[in-house]
Amino acid sequence: QKEVEQNSGPLSVPEGAIASLNCTYSDRGSQSFFWYRQYSGKSPELIMSIYSNGDKEDGRFTAQLNKASQYVSLLIRDSQPSDSATYLCAVKQAAGNKLTFGGGTRVLVKP
Amino acid sequence: DTEVTQTPKHLVMGMTNKKSLKCEQHMGHRAMYWYKQKAKKPPELMFVYSYEKLSINESVPSRFSPECPNSSLLNLHLHALQPEDSALYLCASKTGGEGDTQYFGPGTRLTVL
C-alpha cells in the first residue's frame, strides 16, 4: 500500500508568520510531488510542483524535497488569512497516471 | 490556460433518476480523471482515461458509468445512486512529459435524496 501521510492539523499560524507543512511518503519510486490548496467547498488548486531534491520557491511558497528521507514540505511565508485552507500533498510514481493524496493539513491563519 | 470546466455545478437527484456529469478541457491533455471527494477527506480516484481509453477503474460500483467521447470530453453517467454517493465529484486532466501535473475542474456538488 503506497501511502502519503500528513498531519491533519489544524495548524494555527499568526498572520505574517511562516506556516510549515510536512508530508511523508512510502514509495521510494515516487518521482513527482505536488501541493494543492483547497478552500472549503471548492476544488483543489495546484500551488507547487517539485521533482528534484532541494528547494523550489514561487512567491511566498517554498517546496522542499528530500527523496532520501522520503519527505516533502511546504513553507508559506508571510501567511495571510486568505491562506487559510486545507493543503493536500500528492505524490506520483514514475510510471502510470495515478496520484496518491495525503489526508490534507488544515491551516488557519489568525489576524 | 489550465482550465477544466464541469457542468452542472450542483445536482440534486433521486435514487431512481439518471443523470450525467460533464467535463471538458481544451488544453490538449490526453489523460482525464474522475474523483469523488467526501467532506474532510482527500479526493478518491474513480476512473482514468488515457488517450480516450479507460485505463484505471478503481472498483467503482456499476451505478457510475464513465464515457470519453473524444479527447476533450469526459462524462460520468449516474443511475440508481444511493444517498451515500452524495459528494463533490471532481474532474481532472493531466499534462504529459516530466510535468505530469493534474489540473482540477471546479467540481459538481451532488446530492442524492
PDB file of C-alpha atoms in Angstrom:
ATOM      1  CA  GLN A   1       0.000   0.000   0.000  1.00  0.00           C
ATOM      2  CA  LYS A   2       1.610   3.196  -1.178  1.00  0.00           C
ATOM      3  CA  GLU A   3       0.924   5.847   1.427  1.00  0.00           C
ATOM      4  CA  VAL A   4       1.225   9.583   1.794  1.00  0.00           C
ATOM      5  CA  GLU A   5       0.973  10.948   5.318  1.00  0.00           C
ATOM      6  CA  GLN A   6       0.211  14.454   6.525  1.00  0.00           C
ATOM      7  CA  ASN A   7      -0.628  15.916   9.909  1.00  0.00           C
ATOM      8  CA  SER A   8      -4.329  16.737   9.764  1.00  0.00           C
ATOM      9  CA  GLY A   9      -3.957  19.889  11.876  1.00  0.00           C
ATOM     10  CA  PRO A  10      -5.358  22.382  12.277  1.00  0.00           C
ATOM     11  CA  LEU A  11      -2.088  24.261  12.041  1.00  0.00           C
ATOM     12  CA  SER A  12      -2.763  27.639  13.611  1.00  0.00           C
ATOM     13  CA  VAL A  13      -0.421  30.414  12.440  1.00  0.00           C
ATOM     14  CA  PRO A  14      -0.414  34.140  13.271  1.00  0.00           C
ATOM     15  CA  GLU A  15      -0.726  36.481  10.338  1.00  0.00           C
ATOM     16  CA  GLY A  16       2.702  37.306   8.938  1.00  0.00           C
ATOM     17  CA  ALA A  17       4.357  34.181  10.327  1.00  0.00           C
ATOM     18  CA  ILE A  18       5.705  31.159   8.451  1.00  0.00           C
ATOM     19  CA  ALA A  19       3.497  28.085   8.094  1.00  0.00           C
ATOM     20  CA  SER A  20       5.424  24.826   7.751  1.00  0.00           C
ATOM     21  CA  LEU A  21       3.646  21.766   6.386  1.00  0.00           C
ATOM     22  CA  ASN A  22       5.161  18.306   6.135  1.00  0.00           C
ATOM     23  CA  CYS A  23       4.371  15.235   4.086  1.00  0.00           C
ATOM     24  CA  THR A  24       5.988  11.798   4.099  1.00  0.00           C
ATOM     25  CA  TYR A  25       5.580   9.076   1.510  1.00  0.00           C
ATOM     26  CA  SER A  26       6.302   5.374   1.495  1.00  0.00           C
ATOM     27  CA  ASP A  27       7.104   4.570  -2.151  1.00  0.00           C
ATOM     28  CA  ARG A  28      10.761   5.184  -2.978  1.00  0.00           C
ATOM     29  CA  GLY A  29       9.872   5.055  -6.672  1.00  0.00           C
ATOM     30  CA  SER A  30       7.940   8.302  -6.407  1.00  0.00           C
ATOM     31  CA  GLN A  31       9.111  10.911  -8.883  1.00  0.00           C
ATOM     32  CA  SER A  32       6.728  13.845  -8.880  1.00  0.00           C
ATOM     33  CA  PHE A  33       5.381  15.769  -5.908  1.00  0.00           C
ATOM     34  CA  PHE A  34       2.618  18.315  -5.745  1.00  0.00           C
ATOM     35  CA  TRP A  35       0.986  20.638  -3.261  1.00  0.00           C
ATOM     36  CA  TYR A  36      -2.648  21.581  -3.771  1.00  0.00           C
ATOM     37  CA  ARG A  37      -4.626  24.162  -1.818  1.00  0.00           C
ATOM     38  CA  GLN A  38      -8.307  23.511  -1.270  1.00  0.00           C
ATOM     39  CA  TYR A  39     -10.746  26.004   0.174  1.00  0.00           C
ATOM     40  CA  SER A  40     -13.838  24.605   1.833  1.00  0.00           C
ATOM     41  CA  GLY A  41     -16.369  23.515  -0.773  1.00  0.00           C
ATOM     42  CA  LYS A  42     -14.005  24.239  -3.672  1.00  0.00           C
ATOM     43  CA  SER A  43     -11.790  22.071  -5.836  1.00  0.00           C
ATOM     44  CA  PRO A  44      -8.039  21.556  -5.302  1.00  0.00           C
ATOM     45  CA  GLU A  45      -5.826  24.216  -6.841  1.00  0.00           C
ATOM     46  CA  LEU A  46      -2.215  23.455  -7.730  1.00  0.00           C
ATOM     47  CA  ILE A  47       0.215  25.731  -5.952  1.00  0.00           C
ATOM     48  CA  MET A  48       3.564  23.940  -6.268  1.00  0.00           C
ATOM     49  CA  SER A  49       5.195  21.020  -8.011  1.00  0.00           C
ATOM     50  CA  ILE A  50       8.676  19.674  -7.317  1.00  0.00           C
ATOM     51  CA  TYR A  51      10.674  16.885  -8.925  1.00  0.00           C
ATOM     52  CA  SER A  52      14.283  17.231  -7.701  1.00  0.00           C
ATOM     53  CA  ASN A  53      15.863  17.265  -4.274  1.00  0.00           C
ATOM     54  CA  GLY A  54      16.221  20.701  -2.768  1.00  0.00           C
ATOM     55  CA  ASP A  55      14.111  23.817  -2.590  1.00  0.00           C
ATOM     56  CA  LYS A  56      11.789  25.408  -5.104  1.00  0.00           C
ATOM     57  CA  GLU A  57      10.416  28.872  -4.480  1.00  0.00           C
ATOM     58  CA  ASP A  58       7.384  30.534  -6.025  1.00  0.00           C
ATOM     59  CA  GLY A  59       6.366  33.809  -4.450  1.00  0.00           C
ATOM     60  CA  ARG A  60       5.557  33.224  -0.777  1.00  0.00           C
ATOM     61  CA  PHE A  61       5.655  29.450  -1.216  1.00  0.00           C
ATOM     62  CA  THR A  62       8.698  27.202  -0.954  1.00  0.00           C
ATOM     63  CA  ALA A  63       8.569  23.472  -1.546  1.00  0.00           C
ATOM     64  CA  GLN A  64      11.359  21.276  -0.191  1.00  0.00           C
ATOM     65  CA  LEU A  65      12.042  17.719  -1.304  1.00  0.00           C
ATOM     66  CA  ASN A  66      14.292  15.122   0.301  1.00  0.00           C
ATOM     67  CA  LYS A  67      13.983  11.811  -1.522  1.00  0.00           C
ATOM     68  CA  ALA A  68      16.461  10.019   0.736  1.00  0.00           C
ATOM     69  CA  SER A  69      14.296  10.777   3.763  1.00  0.00           C
ATOM     70  CA  GLN A  70      11.072  10.477   1.748  1.00  0.00           C
ATOM     71  CA  TYR A  71       9.553  13.746   2.736  1.00  0.00           C
ATOM     72  CA  VAL A  72       8.340  16.851   1.033  1.00  0.00           C
ATOM     73  CA  SER A  73       7.431  20.059   2.799  1.00  0.00           C
ATOM     74  CA  LEU A  74       5.759  23.355   2.032  1.00  0.00           C
ATOM     75  CA  LEU A  75       6.608  26.682   3.631  1.00  0.00           C
ATOM     76  CA  ILE A  76       4.229  29.606   3.410  1.00  0.00           C
ATOM     77  CA  ARG A  77       5.952  32.860   4.258  1.00  0.00           C
ATOM     78  CA  ASP A  78       4.141  35.988   5.452  1.00  0.00           C
ATOM     79  CA  SER A  79       0.981  33.955   5.995  1.00  0.00           C
ATOM     80  CA  GLN A  80      -2.262  35.749   5.239  1.00  0.00           C
ATOM     81  CA  PRO A  81      -5.826  34.976   6.360  1.00  0.00           C
ATOM     82  CA  SER A  82      -6.527  34.086   2.722  1.00  0.00           C
ATOM     83  CA  ASP A  83      -4.043  31.202   3.102  1.00  0.00           C
ATOM     84  CA  SER A  84      -6.480  29.503   5.485  1.00  0.00           C
ATOM     85  CA  ALA A  85      -7.347  26.292   3.651  1.00  0.00           C
ATOM     86  CA  THR A  86      -6.571  22.604   3.506  1.00  0.00           C
ATOM     87  CA  TYR A  87      -3.277  21.754   1.830  1.00  0.00           C
ATOM     88  CA  LEU A  88      -3.072  18.413   0.058  1.00  0.00           C
ATOM     89  CA  CYS A  89       0.225  16.689  -0.658  1.00  0.00           C
ATOM     90  CA  ALA A  90       0.126  14.442  -3.730  1.00  0.00           C
ATOM     91  CA  VAL A  91       2.737  12.012  -4.978  1.00  0.00           C
ATOM     92  CA  LYS A  92       3.098  10.307  -8.342  1.00  0.00           C
ATOM     93  CA  GLN A  93       5.158   7.230  -9.137  1.00  0.00           C
ATOM     94  CA  ALA A  94       7.432   7.187 -12.160  1.00  0.00           C
ATOM     95  CA  ALA A  95       5.065   5.090 -14.249  1.00  0.00           C
ATOM     96  CA  GLY A  96       1.343   5.305 -14.574  1.00  0.00           C
ATOM     97  CA  ASN A  97      -1.253   8.016 -14.249  1.00  0.00           C
ATOM     98  CA  LYS A  98      -2.189   7.917 -10.587  1.00  0.00           C
ATOM     99  CA  LEU A  99      -1.678  10.460  -7.855  1.00  0.00           C
ATOM    100  CA  THR A 100      -1.688   9.353  -4.249  1.00  0.00           C
ATOM    101  CA  PHE A 101      -3.018  12.026  -1.913  1.00  0.00           C
ATOM    102  CA  GLY A 102      -2.290  12.605   1.722  1.00  0.00           C
ATOM    103  CA  GLY A 103      -5.174  13.320   4.040  1.00  0.00           C
ATOM    104  CA  GLY A 104      -4.508  17.062   3.967  1.00  0.00           C
ATOM    105  CA  THR A 105      -3.398  19.603   6.549  1.00  0.00           C
ATOM    106  CA  ARG A 106      -5.839  22.285   7.586  1.00  0.00           C
ATOM    107  CA  VAL A 107      -4.165  25.662   8.050  1.00  0.00           C
ATOM    108  CA  LEU A 108      -5.741  28.532   9.984  1.00  0.00           C
ATOM    109  CA  VAL A 109      -4.107  31.955   9.731  1.00  0.00           C
ATOM    110  CA  LYS A 110      -5.290  34.233  12.507  1.00  0.00           C
ATOM    111  CA  PRO A 111      -5.240  38.035  12.032  1.00  0.00           C
TER     112      PRO A 111
ATOM    113  CA  ASP B   1      -4.576  28.219 -19.887  1.00  0.00           C
ATOM    114  CA  THR B   2      -5.155  25.426 -17.367  1.00  0.00           C
ATOM    115  CA  GLU B   3      -8.930  25.407 -17.363  1.00  0.00           C
ATOM    116  CA  VAL B   4     -11.054  22.358 -16.841  1.00  0.00           C
ATOM    117  CA  THR B   5     -14.786  23.009 -16.868  1.00  0.00           C
ATOM    118  CA  GLN B   6     -17.521  20.932 -15.270  1.00  0.00           C
ATOM    119  CA  THR B   7     -21.284  21.032 -15.514  1.00  0.00           C
ATOM    120  CA  PRO B   8     -23.526  21.224 -13.660  1.00  0.00           C
ATOM    121  CA  LYS B   9     -22.137  22.949 -10.573  1.00  0.00           C
ATOM    122  CA  HIS B  10     -24.847  21.457  -8.390  1.00  0.00           C
ATOM    123  CA  LEU B  11     -27.071  18.441  -8.921  1.00  0.00           C
ATOM    124  CA  VAL B  12     -29.845  17.033  -6.767  1.00  0.00           C
ATOM    125  CA  MET B  13     -31.259  13.699  -7.834  1.00  0.00           C
ATOM    126  CA  GLY B  14     -33.448  10.950  -6.532  1.00  0.00           C
ATOM    127  CA  MET B  15     -32.351   7.364  -6.241  1.00  0.00           C
ATOM    128  CA  THR B  16     -34.297   6.352  -9.353  1.00  0.00           C
ATOM    129  CA  ASN B  17     -33.024   9.153 -11.568  1.00  0.00           C
ATOM    130  CA  LYS B  18     -30.496   9.006 -14.393  1.00  0.00           C
ATOM    131  CA  LYS B  19     -28.220  11.986 -14.765  1.00  0.00           C
ATOM    132  CA  SER B  20     -24.846  12.822 -16.273  1.00  0.00           C
ATOM    133  CA  LEU B  21     -21.901  14.929 -15.206  1.00  0.00           C
ATOM    134  CA  LYS B  22     -19.807  16.570 -17.890  1.00  0.00           C
ATOM    135  CA  CYS B  23     -16.193  17.655 -18.012  1.00  0.00           C
ATOM    136  CA  GLU B  24     -14.318  19.472 -20.755  1.00  0.00           C
ATOM    137  CA  GLN B  25     -10.749  20.613 -21.339  1.00  0.00           C
ATOM    138  CA  HIS B  26      -9.114  22.225 -24.351  1.00  0.00           C
ATOM    139  CA  MET B  27      -5.502  22.013 -23.248  1.00  0.00           C
ATOM    140  CA  GLY B  28      -4.654  19.001 -25.383  1.00  0.00           C
ATOM    141  CA  HIS B  29      -4.288  16.821 -22.312  1.00  0.00           C
ATOM    142  CA  ARG B  30      -4.586  13.116 -23.068  1.00  0.00           C
ATOM    143  CA  ALA B  31      -5.402  11.787 -19.606  1.00  0.00           C
ATOM    144  CA  MET B  32      -8.620  12.648 -17.797  1.00  0.00           C
ATOM    145  CA  TYR B  33      -9.838  11.628 -14.373  1.00  0.00           C
ATOM    146  CA  TRP B  34     -12.932  11.341 -12.231  1.00  0.00           C
ATOM    147  CA  TYR B  35     -12.575  11.690  -8.475  1.00  0.00           C
ATOM    148  CA  LYS B  36     -15.082  11.554  -5.658  1.00  0.00           C
ATOM    149  CA  GLN B  37     -14.483  13.677  -2.563  1.00  0.00           C
ATOM    150  CA  LYS B  38     -16.343  13.467   0.709  1.00  0.00           C
ATOM    151  CA  ALA B  39     -16.126  16.207   3.331  1.00  0.00           C
ATOM    152  CA  LYS B  40     -12.774  16.449   5.132  1.00  0.00           C
ATOM    153  CA  LYS B  41     -11.296  13.644   3.018  1.00  0.00           C
ATOM    154  CA  PRO B  42      -8.841  13.760   0.108  1.00  0.00           C
ATOM    155  CA  PRO B  43     -10.036  13.114  -3.446  1.00  0.00           C
ATOM    156  CA  GLU B  44     -10.666   9.432  -4.127  1.00  0.00           C
ATOM    157  CA  LEU B  45      -9.828   8.225  -7.626  1.00  0.00           C
ATOM    158  CA  MET B  46     -12.668   6.602  -9.555  1.00  0.00           C
ATOM    159  CA  PHE B  47     -11.647   6.351 -13.225  1.00  0.00           C
ATOM    160  CA  VAL B  48      -8.778   7.313 -15.509  1.00  0.00           C
ATOM    161  CA  TYR B  49      -8.970   7.674 -19.264  1.00  0.00           C
ATOM    162  CA  SER B  50      -5.733   7.765 -21.204  1.00  0.00           C
ATOM    163  CA  TYR B  51      -5.915   8.558 -24.914  1.00  0.00           C
ATOM    164  CA  GLU B  52      -9.690   8.113 -24.691  1.00  0.00           C
ATOM    165  CA  LYS B  53      -9.413   4.578 -23.368  1.00  0.00           C
ATOM    166  CA  LEU B  54     -10.332   3.542 -19.849  1.00  0.00           C
ATOM    167  CA  SER B  55      -7.042   2.728 -18.168  1.00  0.00           C
ATOM    168  CA  ILE B  56      -7.995   2.636 -14.490  1.00  0.00           C
ATOM    169  CA  ASN B  57     -11.261   1.661 -12.821  1.00  0.00           C
ATOM    170  CA  GLU B  58     -10.879   1.693  -9.079  1.00  0.00           C
ATOM    171  CA  SER B  59     -13.581  -0.917  -8.472  1.00  0.00           C
ATOM    172  CA  VAL B  60     -16.314   1.673  -8.667  1.00  0.00           C
ATOM    173  CA  PRO B  61     -19.925   0.397  -8.461  1.00  0.00           C
ATOM    174  CA  SER B  62     -21.633  -0.034 -11.819  1.00  0.00           C
ATOM    175  CA  ARG B  63     -24.150   2.687 -11.000  1.00  0.00           C
ATOM    176  CA  PHE B  64     -21.329   5.021 -12.082  1.00  0.00           C
ATOM    177  CA  SER B  65     -20.552   4.717 -15.793  1.00  0.00           C
ATOM    178  CA  PRO B  66     -17.795   6.803 -17.379  1.00  0.00           C
ATOM    179  CA  GLU B  67     -17.602   7.773 -21.022  1.00  0.00           C
ATOM    180  CA  CYS B  68     -14.937   9.575 -23.032  1.00  0.00           C
ATOM    181  CA  PRO B  69     -16.477  10.653 -26.361  1.00  0.00           C
ATOM    182  CA  ASN B  70     -13.290  12.403 -27.503  1.00  0.00           C
ATOM    183  CA  SER B  71     -10.017  13.740 -26.180  1.00  0.00           C
ATOM    184  CA  SER B  72     -11.630  16.899 -24.773  1.00  0.00           C
ATOM    185  CA  LEU B  73     -14.745  15.484 -23.132  1.00  0.00           C
ATOM    186  CA  LEU B  74     -15.404  13.203 -20.224  1.00  0.00           C
ATOM    187  CA  ASN B  75     -18.815  12.193 -18.916  1.00  0.00           C
ATOM    188  CA  LEU B  76     -19.937  10.369 -15.817  1.00  0.00           C
ATOM    189  CA  HIS B  77     -23.352   8.733 -16.133  1.00  0.00           C
ATOM    190  CA  LEU B  78     -25.238   8.211 -12.907  1.00  0.00           C
ATOM    191  CA  HIS B  79     -28.044   5.739 -12.317  1.00  0.00           C
ATOM    192  CA  ALA B  80     -29.737   4.373  -9.211  1.00  0.00           C
ATOM    193  CA  LEU B  81     -27.415   6.184  -6.844  1.00  0.00           C
ATOM    194  CA  GLN B  82     -27.558   5.913  -3.081  1.00  0.00           C
ATOM    195  CA  PRO B  83     -27.585   8.761  -0.546  1.00  0.00           C
ATOM    196  CA  GLU B  84     -24.019   7.828   0.434  1.00  0.00           C
ATOM    197  CA  ASP B  85     -22.952   8.760  -3.095  1.00  0.00           C
ATOM    198  CA  SER B  86     -23.560  12.396  -2.243  1.00  0.00           C
ATOM    199  CA  ALA B  87     -20.191  14.118  -2.604  1.00  0.00           C
ATOM    200  CA  LEU B  88     -18.147  16.563  -4.635  1.00  0.00           C
ATOM    201  CA  TYR B  89     -17.272  14.991  -7.982  1.00  0.00           C
ATOM    202  CA  LEU B  90     -14.076  16.302  -9.467  1.00  0.00           C
ATOM    203  CA  CYS B  91     -12.749  16.023 -12.971  1.00  0.00           C
ATOM    204  CA  ALA B  92      -9.061  16.499 -13.692  1.00  0.00           C
ATOM    205  CA  SER B  93      -6.818  16.387 -16.703  1.00  0.00           C
ATOM    206  CA  LYS B  94      -3.114  15.830 -16.946  1.00  0.00           C
ATOM    207  CA  THR B  95      -0.228  17.222 -18.882  1.00  0.00           C
ATOM    208  CA  GLY B  96       2.356  14.885 -20.296  1.00  0.00           C
ATOM    209  CA  GLY B  97       6.081  14.575 -20.098  1.00  0.00           C
ATOM    210  CA  GLU B  98       8.049  15.426 -16.987  1.00  0.00           C
ATOM    211  CA  GLY B  99       5.343  17.801 -15.798  1.00  0.00           C
ATOM    212  CA  ASP B 100       2.650  15.203 -15.284  1.00  0.00           C
ATOM    213  CA  THR B 101       0.588  17.800 -13.470  1.00  0.00           C
ATOM    214  CA  GLN B 102      -3.096  17.232 -12.849  1.00  0.00           C
ATOM    215  CA  TYR B 103      -5.419  20.202 -13.017  1.00  0.00           C
ATOM    216  CA  PHE B 104      -8.819  20.011 -11.420  1.00  0.00           C
ATOM    217  CA  GLY B 105     -12.124  21.393 -12.570  1.00  0.00           C
ATOM    218  CA  PRO B 106     -14.414  23.235 -10.143  1.00  0.00           C
ATOM    219  CA  GLY B 107     -16.404  20.100  -9.349  1.00  0.00           C
ATOM    220  CA  THR B 108     -20.048  19.114  -9.247  1.00  0.00           C
ATOM    221  CA  ARG B 109     -21.731  19.028  -5.852  1.00  0.00           C
ATOM    222  CA  LEU B 110     -24.060  16.001  -5.999  1.00  0.00           C
ATOM    223  CA  THR B 111     -26.839  15.364  -3.521  1.00  0.00           C
ATOM    224  CA  VAL B 112     -28.772  12.105  -3.707  1.00  0.00           C
ATOM    225  CA  LEU B 113     -32.116  12.127  -1.937  1.00  0.00           C
TER     226      LEU B 113
END
